[in-house]
């Protein structure tokens, strides 16, 4: 019998070791391909309804793998016991400023957009430029109807912020709210808005409810026609908001009728008001018929606005709607409730003073979070005075504001938990329900967000479903949410262990590509070719409304 030499005996073992080493290094180099991995979290995708404990591999800003296999990368997040959700998308945030960013991240938001008021048309490019490379989260803006009116009807030109916070000075005059433009002024207003659409604005924002008398049905129709030419949305604080359960519904019916006639997308801003059940049914049935219309809510019973809002005037707020100032209008800074007399005194001193407006019983909030298809928009307000506010300003030192500013998204998750509303429903509301309809109108950045799927942009919010909660209150509206330890934006970790990382700014602009103008001014000649009468002003164009009717 031949005995094996030592080499012969060891050869298969050596071969095996070499092979094993090769396999190990091969797997390691694959693993090292990931920039970030999120291990052992409950990954939830509202589009496919995927809901399983898995590992997420992120590479070059995108989700490269969602797998039950073990993976590793350059950075690792252990998400055991956590939900790994699409980053929260806030389509209604009026404060896109460095001092707001930490609170936004603490509340899980990875995209904030001001779609309801928006930026002044000619200033869109500049608005975006100010934020590029300087924001930890994605940002976007629509084109403001209100500011085009302020420029044309009040001669307002004092643009400092270029968007919502300018309302603190533009709203001191009232022409933007109460004046019916002539046909020429109407065309000028539309032309200013058109500039913003050419520059890539995400549709038009209209605060129609603040201009009830000044804006004719014709004007709002022409506005929706303009956004529709670009296939983009109107986001509307509709005509009778806040109002009763008839006015609110009639207000949205105006917007939806125009949307149907023109085929243009439309967003019902904060319909968390009386009549919400019917508003929700209208939106649901229209979207089932293929119209791109949707609505958003913020999960609070009180609203917030400027003291001189037209709907707070005694004829509307007290006489028509049956409210008392003493019970419903509270100063956001002092906490004092107004009377008719103190309101009038304050209007002389500081007409745009910020107040809380109590308008619906608290019990409605749970209803809203049960409504399928609805998105969350915080309606966070700019903070004043803002002279010395920065990223570093301690949360407690920020001026008081409505708690929706800092708590809306965590609050939805908490209320869902406390009321046995399916978690997937809440996850969908906080992300996908905004991404989906915006993506459907051709906004590319939203076709690849709001979803936990391979190939999507890695905007990711990681939260603890058992503890996530809002902490802000009406008394202290700037306290951060808790139970959301980690946030990624475009594949980069921007918050770790509940600590937002200063100077990490992967936020991207959310906007359309520049476009050629599609606007055609209304002219007498063109009008008479198609229709029977010429509008004498920006009014209805109906002979009965003309001054020579007698
Ligand atoms: Zn509003």
Coordinates of C-alpha atoms and ligand atoms in Angstrom, one line a residue:
X1 CA 0.0 0.0 0.0
X2 CA 1.4 3.4 -1.0
X3 CA 1.6 6.0 1.7
X4 CA 0.8 9.6 0.8
X5 CA 3.6 12.2 1.0
X6 CA 2.8 15.2 3.2
X7 CA 2.2 17.4 0.2
X8 CA -0.2 14.9 -1.4
X9 CA -2.1 14.7 1.9
X10 CA -2.4 18.5 2.2
X11 CA -3.1 19.4 -1.4
X12 CA -6.9 19.2 -1.2
X13 CA -6.9 21.2 2.0
X14 CA -4.8 23.9 0.5
X15 CA -7.0 24.0 -2.6
X16 CA -10.0 24.3 -0.3
X17 CA -8.5 27.2 1.7
X18 CA -7.6 29.1 -1.5
X19 CA -11.1 28.6 -2.9
X20 CA -12.7 29.7 0.4
X21 CA -10.4 32.8 0.6
X22 CA -11.4 33.7 -2.9
X23 CA -15.1 33.4 -2.1
X24 CA -14.8 35.3 1.1
X25 CA -12.9 38.2 -0.5
X26 CA -15.4 38.2 -3.4
X27 CA -18.3 38.5 -1.0
X28 CA -16.5 41.2 1.0
X29 CA -15.8 43.3 -2.0
X30 CA -19.5 43.0 -3.0
X31 CA -20.5 44.0 0.4
X32 CA -18.1 47.0 0.5
X33 CA -19.9 48.2 -2.6
X34 CA -22.7 49.6 -0.4
X35 CA -22.2 53.1 1.0
X36 CA -24.7 52.5 3.8
X37 CA -26.5 49.5 5.0
X38 CA -29.6 49.5 7.3
X39 CA -29.8 46.1 9.0
X40 CA -32.7 44.2 10.6
X41 CA -35.4 46.9 10.2
X42 CA -39.1 46.4 9.3
X43 CA -39.0 47.8 5.7
X44 CA -42.4 49.2 4.6
X45 CA -43.3 50.2 1.1
X46 CA -46.7 51.8 0.6
X47 CA -46.8 51.2 -3.1
X48 CA -46.1 47.5 -3.2
X49 CA -47.3 46.9 0.4
X50 CA -44.0 45.2 1.0
X51 CA -43.7 44.8 4.8
X52 CA -40.9 42.5 6.1
X53 CA -37.8 42.6 8.3
X54 CA -34.9 43.0 5.9
X55 CA -31.6 44.7 5.2
X56 CA -31.3 47.7 2.9
X57 CA -28.2 48.4 0.9
X58 CA -27.6 51.9 -0.4
X59 CA -25.2 52.9 -3.2
X60 CA -24.7 56.2 -5.0
X61 CA -27.7 57.8 -3.3
X62 CA -30.1 55.0 -4.4
X63 CA -31.6 51.9 -2.8
X64 CA -29.5 49.2 -4.3
X65 CA -30.8 46.2 -2.4
X66 CA -33.6 45.1 -0.1
X67 CA -32.8 41.6 1.0
X68 CA -33.0 39.1 3.8
X69 CA -29.4 38.2 3.1
X70 CA -26.6 39.5 5.3
X71 CA -25.0 42.6 3.8
X72 CA -22.5 45.1 5.0
X73 CA -21.1 48.5 3.8
X74 CA -18.9 51.4 4.7
X75 CA -21.5 52.7 7.2
X76 CA -24.0 50.6 9.1
X77 CA -27.2 51.4 10.9
X78 CA -28.8 48.8 13.2
X79 CA -32.5 49.2 12.8
X80 CA -33.6 46.3 15.0
X81 CA -37.2 47.0 16.2
X82 CA -37.5 50.0 14.0
X83 CA -39.5 50.8 10.9
X84 CA -37.6 51.7 7.8
X85 CA -39.9 53.9 5.8
X86 CA -39.8 56.3 2.8
X87 CA -38.6 59.7 3.9
X88 CA -41.5 61.9 4.9
X89 CA -42.7 64.4 2.3
X90 CA -44.2 67.7 3.5
X91 CA -45.9 69.5 0.6
X92 CA -47.1 72.3 2.7
X93 CA -44.3 73.9 4.6
X94 CA -44.1 77.7 4.5
X95 CA -40.7 77.9 6.3
X96 CA -37.8 76.5 4.3
X97 CA -35.0 78.2 6.3
X98 CA -31.9 76.9 8.1
X99 CA -33.4 77.5 11.5
X100 CA -36.2 75.1 10.6
X101 CA -34.1 72.2 9.3
X102 CA -33.2 70.5 12.5
X103 CA -36.9 70.3 13.6
X104 CA -37.9 69.0 10.2
X105 CA -35.4 66.2 10.4
X106 CA -36.4 65.4 14.0
X107 CA -39.9 64.9 12.6
X108 CA -38.6 62.6 9.9
X109 CA -39.1 65.0 7.0
X110 CA -36.7 64.6 4.0
X111 CA -38.5 66.9 1.6
X112 CA -40.3 70.1 2.4
X113 CA -42.2 72.1 -0.2
X114 CA -44.2 75.3 -0.1
X115 CA -46.9 74.5 -2.6
X116 CA -49.8 76.5 -1.1
X117 CA -48.5 80.1 -1.1
X118 CA -45.2 79.6 -3.0
X119 CA -42.6 82.0 -4.4
X120 CA -43.0 85.1 -6.5
X121 CA -43.0 84.1 -10.2
X122 CA -40.0 86.0 -11.5
X123 CA -38.0 85.0 -8.4
X124 CA -38.2 81.2 -8.7
X125 CA -34.6 80.6 -10.0
X126 CA -33.2 82.8 -7.3
X127 CA -35.3 81.0 -4.6
X128 CA -33.8 77.7 -5.6
X129 CA -30.3 79.1 -6.0
X130 CA -30.3 80.3 -2.4
X131 CA -30.8 76.8 -1.1
X132 CA -28.7 74.7 -3.5
X133 CA -25.9 72.9 -1.6
X134 CA -27.0 74.4 1.6
X135 CA -29.9 72.2 2.8
X136 CA -29.9 68.8 4.5
X137 CA -33.2 68.0 3.0
X138 CA -34.9 68.4 -0.4
X139 CA -36.8 71.6 -1.1
X140 CA -39.4 72.9 -3.6
X141 CA -41.8 75.7 -4.2
X142 CA -44.8 76.6 -6.3
X143 CA -45.6 79.9 -8.0
X144 CA -47.6 82.3 -5.9
X145 CA -50.9 83.7 -7.1
X146 CA -51.1 86.0 -4.1
X147 CA -47.7 87.7 -4.7
X148 CA -48.4 88.3 -8.4
X149 CA -51.6 90.1 -7.2
X150 CA -49.6 92.0 -4.5
X151 CA -47.2 93.3 -7.2
X152 CA -49.8 94.3 -9.7
X153 CA -52.6 95.5 -7.4
X154 CA -50.6 97.0 -4.5
X155 CA -47.3 97.8 -6.2
X156 CA -45.5 95.6 -3.7
X157 CA -41.9 95.0 -4.7
X158 CA -40.1 94.7 -1.4
X159 CA -39.1 91.0 -1.9
X160 CA -36.8 89.8 0.9
X161 CA -37.5 86.1 1.2
X162 CA -39.0 85.7 -2.3
X163 CA -41.8 83.4 -0.9
X164 CA -44.2 83.0 2.0
X165 CA -42.4 85.0 4.7
X166 CA -42.8 88.1 2.6
X167 CA -46.5 87.9 3.3
X168 CA -45.7 89.5 6.7
X169 CA -45.2 92.8 4.8
X170 CA -47.1 92.3 1.6
X171 CA -50.3 91.5 3.5
X172 CA -50.3 94.9 5.3
X173 CA -52.0 96.4 2.2
X174 CA -55.3 94.8 1.1
X175 CA -55.5 95.2 -2.7
X176 CA -54.1 91.7 -3.2
X177 CA -57.0 90.4 -1.3
X178 CA -59.9 92.7 -2.2
X179 CA -59.3 94.2 -5.6
X180 CA -60.9 92.8 -8.8
X181 CA -58.2 93.3 -11.5
X182 CA -59.1 94.8 -14.9
X183 CA -58.5 92.6 -17.9
X184 CA -55.1 94.2 -18.4
X185 CA -54.1 93.7 -14.8
X186 CA -55.4 90.1 -15.0
X187 CA -53.1 89.4 -17.9
X188 CA -50.2 91.0 -16.0
X189 CA -50.9 88.8 -13.0
X190 CA -51.0 85.7 -15.2
X191 CA -47.8 86.7 -16.9
X192 CA -45.9 87.0 -13.6
X193 CA -47.1 83.6 -12.6
X194 CA -46.1 82.2 -16.0
X195 CA -42.6 83.4 -15.5
X196 CA -42.4 81.1 -12.4
X197 CA -43.8 78.2 -14.4
X198 CA -41.2 78.7 -17.1
X199 CA -38.5 78.6 -14.4
X200 CA -39.7 75.2 -13.2
X201 CA -42.1 76.0 -10.4
X202 CA -44.2 73.1 -9.1
X203 CA -47.5 74.4 -10.3
X204 CA -49.4 77.4 -8.9
X205 CA -50.2 78.1 -5.2
X206 CA -53.4 80.0 -4.5
X207 CA -54.6 81.4 -1.2
X208 CA -58.0 82.1 -2.7
X209 CA -59.6 81.8 0.8
X210 CA -57.8 85.0 1.7
X211 CA -59.1 86.8 -1.3
X212 CA -62.8 85.8 -1.4
X213 CA -64.2 89.0 -2.9
X214 CA -61.2 90.0 -4.9
X215 CA -60.9 86.9 -7.1
X216 CA -63.7 86.2 -9.6
X217 CA -64.6 82.7 -10.7
X218 CA -63.1 83.7 -14.0
X219 CA -59.8 84.5 -12.5
X220 CA -59.4 81.2 -10.7
X221 CA -60.5 79.4 -13.8
X222 CA -57.8 81.1 -15.9
X223 CA -55.3 80.3 -13.2
X224 CA -56.1 76.6 -13.4
X225 CA -56.1 76.8 -17.1
X226 CA -52.5 78.2 -17.0
X227 CA -51.1 75.5 -14.7
X228 CA -53.0 72.9 -16.8
X229 CA -51.2 74.1 -19.9
X230 CA -48.0 72.8 -18.3
X231 CA -49.7 69.7 -16.8
X232 CA -49.0 71.1 -13.4
X233 CA -51.1 71.4 -10.2
X234 CA -52.9 74.2 -8.5
X235 CA -52.6 73.9 -4.7
X236 CA -55.5 75.8 -3.3
X237 CA -56.5 77.2 0.1
X238 CA -60.0 77.1 -1.4
X239 CA -62.5 79.9 -1.4
X240 CA -64.5 79.3 1.8
X241 CA -61.8 77.9 4.0
X242 CA -62.2 78.1 6.9
X243 CA -65.9 77.9 6.7
X244 CA -68.9 75.7 7.6
X245 CA -69.7 72.3 6.1
X246 CA -71.5 73.9 3.1
X247 CA -69.0 76.7 2.3
X248 CA -66.0 74.4 2.6
X249 CA -67.5 71.9 0.2
X250 CA -68.6 74.6 -2.3
X251 CA -65.1 76.0 -2.2
X252 CA -63.5 72.7 -3.2
X253 CA -66.3 72.1 -5.8
X254 CA -65.2 75.2 -7.6
X255 CA -61.6 73.9 -7.8
X256 CA -62.7 70.4 -8.8
X257 CA -65.1 71.5 -11.5
X258 CA -62.3 73.6 -13.1
X259 CA -59.9 70.7 -12.7
X260 CA -62.3 68.4 -14.5
X261 CA -63.1 70.9 -17.3
X262 CA -59.5 71.7 -17.9
X263 CA -57.9 68.4 -17.1
X264 CA -55.4 70.1 -14.8
X265 CA -54.1 68.5 -11.5
X266 CA -55.3 70.0 -8.2
X267 CA -54.4 69.8 -4.5
X268 CA -57.0 70.5 -1.8
X269 CA -54.8 72.2 0.9
X270 CA -55.7 71.4 4.6
X271 CA -59.2 70.2 4.2
X272 CA -59.2 69.3 7.9
X273 CA -62.3 71.4 8.4
X274 CA -66.1 71.0 8.6
X275 CA -67.3 69.1 5.6
X276 CA -64.2 67.0 5.4
X277 CA -66.1 63.8 4.9
X278 CA -67.7 65.0 1.7
X279 CA -64.5 66.7 0.5
X280 CA -62.8 63.3 0.9
X281 CA -65.5 61.5 -1.0
X282 CA -65.3 64.0 -3.8
X283 CA -61.5 63.7 -4.1
X284 CA -61.7 59.9 -3.9
X285 CA -64.4 59.5 -6.6
X286 CA -62.7 61.9 -8.9
X287 CA -59.3 60.2 -8.7
X288 CA -61.0 56.9 -9.3
X289 CA -62.3 58.4 -12.5
X290 CA -58.7 59.3 -13.5
X291 CA -58.5 62.9 -12.5
X292 CA -55.2 63.8 -10.7
X293 CA -56.7 65.5 -7.7
X294 CA -55.8 64.9 -4.1
X295 CA -55.9 66.4 -0.6
X296 CA -53.9 67.0 2.5
X297 CA -54.5 67.6 6.1
X298 CA -52.6 68.6 9.2
X299 CA -53.5 66.7 12.3
X300 CA -54.6 69.5 14.6
X301 CA -58.0 71.0 15.6
X302 CA -56.7 74.6 15.5
X303 CA -55.3 76.5 12.5
X304 CA -52.9 79.5 12.4
X305 CA -52.9 82.6 10.3
X306 CA -52.5 86.4 10.3
X307 CA -54.9 88.4 12.4
X308 CA -56.1 90.5 9.4
X309 CA -57.2 87.5 7.4
X310 CA -60.5 88.4 5.7
X311 CA -62.3 85.3 7.1
X312 CA -61.6 86.6 10.6
X313 CA -63.5 89.8 10.0
X314 CA -66.7 90.0 12.2
X315 CA -69.1 89.6 9.3
X316 CA -67.6 86.3 8.4
X317 CA -66.1 84.8 11.5
X318 CA -68.8 85.9 14.0
X319 CA -71.9 86.7 12.0
X320 CA -71.8 84.1 9.2
X321 CA -69.9 81.3 11.0
X322 CA -71.2 81.8 14.5
X323 CA -67.8 81.9 16.3
X324 CA -66.8 84.0 19.3
X325 CA -63.3 85.6 19.3
X326 CA -63.0 84.9 23.0
X327 CA -63.1 81.1 22.4
X328 CA -61.4 80.8 19.1
X329 CA -58.7 83.4 18.3
X330 CA -55.5 83.1 20.5
X331 CA -52.3 85.1 20.2
X332 CA -49.5 82.7 19.3
X333 CA -46.9 84.7 21.2
X334 CA -48.8 85.7 24.4
X335 CA -51.4 82.9 24.6
X336 CA -54.1 85.5 25.2
X337 CA -57.5 85.1 23.5
X338 CA -58.8 88.1 21.5
X339 CA -62.1 89.9 21.9
X340 CA -63.6 92.0 19.0
X341 CA -62.2 95.1 20.7
X342 CA -58.6 93.8 21.3
X343 CA -58.5 92.4 17.8
X344 CA -59.3 95.9 16.4
X345 CA -56.6 97.5 18.6
X346 CA -54.0 95.0 17.5
X347 CA -55.0 95.4 13.8
X348 CA -53.9 99.0 14.1
X349 CA -50.5 98.1 15.6
X350 CA -49.6 94.8 13.9
X351 CA -52.1 93.7 11.2
X352 CA -50.3 90.5 10.3
X353 CA -49.8 89.3 13.9
X354 CA -49.8 85.5 14.0
X355 CA -52.8 83.8 15.8
X356 CA -54.1 80.4 16.4
X357 CA -57.6 79.7 15.2
X358 CA -59.7 77.0 16.9
X359 CA -62.2 75.7 14.3
X360 CA -63.2 72.0 14.8
X361 CA -63.6 69.5 17.6
X362 CA -60.5 67.4 18.4
X363 CA -62.4 64.2 17.9
X364 CA -62.3 64.8 14.1
X365 CA -58.5 64.2 14.0
X366 CA -58.6 60.4 14.2
X367 CA -61.1 60.4 11.3
X368 CA -58.7 62.3 9.1
X369 CA -55.9 59.8 9.7
X370 CA -58.2 57.0 8.7
X371 CA -59.0 58.5 5.3
X372 CA -57.2 56.6 2.5
X373 CA -55.3 58.5 -0.1
X374 CA -54.9 61.6 2.0
X375 CA -51.4 63.2 2.4
X376 CA -49.9 65.1 5.3
X377 CA -49.0 68.7 4.8
X378 CA -47.8 70.5 8.0
X379 CA -48.7 74.1 7.0
X380 CA -45.7 75.1 9.2
X381 CA -45.5 78.9 9.4
X382 CA -42.4 81.1 9.2
X383 CA -41.1 82.2 12.6
X384 CA -41.0 85.9 13.6
X385 CA -38.9 87.7 14.6
X386 CA -36.2 85.8 12.7
X387 CA -33.3 88.3 12.8
X388 CA -31.0 86.0 14.8
X389 CA -32.3 82.6 14.0
X390 CA -29.8 80.0 12.7
X391 CA -29.4 76.3 12.4
X392 CA -27.9 76.4 15.9
X393 CA -30.7 78.3 17.7
X394 CA -31.8 76.0 20.6
X395 CA -35.3 74.6 20.0
X396 CA -36.6 76.3 23.2
X397 CA -35.3 79.7 22.0
X398 CA -37.2 79.7 18.7
X399 CA -40.3 82.1 18.7
X400 CA -43.5 80.2 19.4
X401 CA -45.6 78.9 16.6
X402 CA -48.4 76.4 15.9
X403 CA -47.2 73.0 17.0
X404 CA -47.8 71.6 13.4
X405 CA -44.5 73.3 12.4
X406 CA -42.5 70.7 14.3
X407 CA -44.8 67.8 15.2
X408 CA -47.2 67.0 12.3
X409 CA -45.6 63.8 11.0
X410 CA -44.7 62.1 14.3
X411 CA -48.1 63.0 15.5
X412 CA -49.8 61.1 12.7
X413 CA -47.8 58.0 13.6
X414 CA -48.6 58.4 17.3
X415 CA -52.3 58.9 16.7
X416 CA -52.4 55.9 14.3
X417 CA -50.8 53.7 17.0
X418 CA -53.2 54.9 19.7
X419 CA -56.2 54.3 17.5
X420 CA -55.3 51.0 15.9
X421 CA -55.0 52.6 12.4
X422 CA -52.8 50.3 10.2
X423 CA -49.2 51.4 10.3
X424 CA -49.0 51.1 6.5
X425 CA -51.8 53.6 6.1
X426 CA -49.9 56.1 8.3
X427 CA -46.6 55.5 6.4
X428 CA -48.4 56.0 3.1
X429 CA -49.9 59.4 4.3
X430 CA -46.5 60.7 5.4
X431 CA -44.7 59.9 2.1
X432 CA -46.2 58.1 -0.8
X433 CA -49.5 60.0 -1.0
X434 CA -47.7 63.2 -1.9
X435 CA -45.0 61.5 -4.1
X436 CA -47.5 59.5 -6.2
X437 CA -49.7 62.3 -7.6
X438 CA -46.8 64.8 -8.1
X439 CA -44.9 62.0 -9.9
X440 CA -48.0 61.4 -12.1
X441 CA -48.0 65.0 -13.3
X442 CA -44.4 64.5 -14.5
X443 CA -42.4 65.7 -11.6
X444 CA -39.5 63.3 -12.0
X445 CA -38.0 63.8 -8.6
X446 CA -41.2 62.5 -7.1
X447 CA -41.4 59.4 -9.3
X448 CA -38.4 58.1 -7.5
X449 CA -39.2 59.1 -3.9
X450 CA -41.8 58.1 -1.4
X451 CA -41.1 54.4 -2.0
X452 CA -38.9 51.7 -0.4
X453 CA -38.0 49.9 -3.6
X454 CA -34.7 48.9 -5.4
X455 CA -33.7 51.8 -7.7
X456 CA -35.5 54.5 -5.8
X457 CA -33.7 57.5 -4.2
X458 CA -32.6 56.7 -0.7
X459 CA -34.6 59.2 1.2
X460 CA -35.3 57.1 4.3
X461 CA -36.8 57.8 7.8
X462 CA -36.2 55.2 10.5
X463 CA -38.6 55.4 13.5
X464 CA -39.5 53.3 16.5
X465 CA -43.2 52.4 16.0
X466 CA -43.7 51.9 19.7
X467 CA -42.4 55.3 20.9
X468 CA -42.5 57.8 18.1
X469 CA -44.3 60.9 19.2
X470 CA -44.7 64.6 18.7
X471 CA -43.8 66.8 21.7
X472 CA -44.7 70.3 20.5
X473 CA -47.8 72.0 22.0
X474 CA -49.8 75.2 21.5
X475 CA -47.8 76.7 24.4
X476 CA -44.4 75.5 23.1
X477 CA -44.6 74.8 19.4
X478 CA -40.9 74.3 18.7
X479 CA -40.2 71.1 20.7
X480 CA -38.7 68.3 18.5
X481 CA -40.4 65.0 17.9
X482 CA -38.8 61.9 19.4
X483 CA -38.6 58.2 18.4
X484 CA -37.1 59.0 15.0
X485 CA -33.4 58.2 15.4
X486 CA -32.1 58.2 11.9
X487 CA -32.8 60.0 8.6
X488 CA -31.1 59.7 5.2
X489 CA -31.5 62.1 2.3
X490 CA -30.2 61.1 -1.1
X491 CA -28.4 58.2 0.4
X492 CA -26.5 60.4 3.0
X493 CA -27.0 60.1 6.7
X494 CA -28.2 63.5 7.8
X495 CA -29.4 62.6 11.3
X496 CA -27.9 59.9 13.5
X497 CA -29.1 58.9 16.9
X498 CA -31.6 61.8 16.9
X499 CA -28.7 64.3 16.3
X500 CA -29.1 66.3 13.0
X501 CA -25.6 66.6 11.5
X502 CA -24.5 70.1 10.9
X503 CA -23.0 70.9 7.5
X504 CA -24.2 67.7 5.8
X505 CA -26.3 69.1 2.9
X506 CA -27.3 66.5 0.3
X507 CA -30.8 68.1 -0.2
X508 CA -31.8 68.4 -3.8
X509 CA -34.1 70.9 -5.5
X510 CA -37.5 69.5 -6.4
X511 CA -38.7 71.3 -9.6
X512 CA -39.5 71.0 -13.2
X513 CA -37.0 71.7 -16.0
X514 CA -37.1 75.2 -17.6
X515 CA -39.8 75.5 -20.2
X516 CA -40.9 77.8 -23.0
X517 CA -43.9 80.0 -22.2
X518 CA -47.3 78.5 -22.9
X519 CA -49.2 81.5 -21.7
X520 CA -51.5 83.4 -24.1
X521 CA -52.9 86.6 -22.8
X522 CA -56.7 87.0 -23.0
X523 CA -57.6 89.4 -25.8
X524 CA -60.9 90.7 -27.0
X525 CA -60.4 89.4 -30.6
X526 CA -59.6 85.9 -29.6
X527 CA -62.3 85.8 -27.0
X528 CA -65.0 86.9 -29.4
X529 CA -64.1 84.3 -31.9
X530 CA -64.8 81.5 -29.4
X531 CA -67.3 82.9 -26.9
X532 CA -70.3 85.2 -27.0
X533 CA -69.1 88.0 -24.7
X534 CA -66.0 89.8 -23.7
X535 CA -65.2 90.1 -20.0
X536 CA -65.1 93.8 -19.2
X537 CA -62.8 93.1 -16.3
X538 CA -61.4 89.9 -14.8
X539 CA -64.9 89.1 -13.8
X540 CA -67.3 86.5 -15.1
X541 CA -67.6 87.8 -18.7
X542 CA -71.4 87.6 -18.3
X543 CA -73.4 90.5 -19.7
X544 CA -75.5 90.6 -16.4
X545 CA -72.4 91.5 -14.4
X546 CA -71.5 94.5 -16.5
X547 CA -72.2 98.0 -15.2
X548 CA -74.5 99.0 -18.1
X549 CA -77.1 96.3 -17.2
X550 CA -79.9 98.8 -16.6
Ligands
LIG1 ZN1 -53.8 77.8 4.0

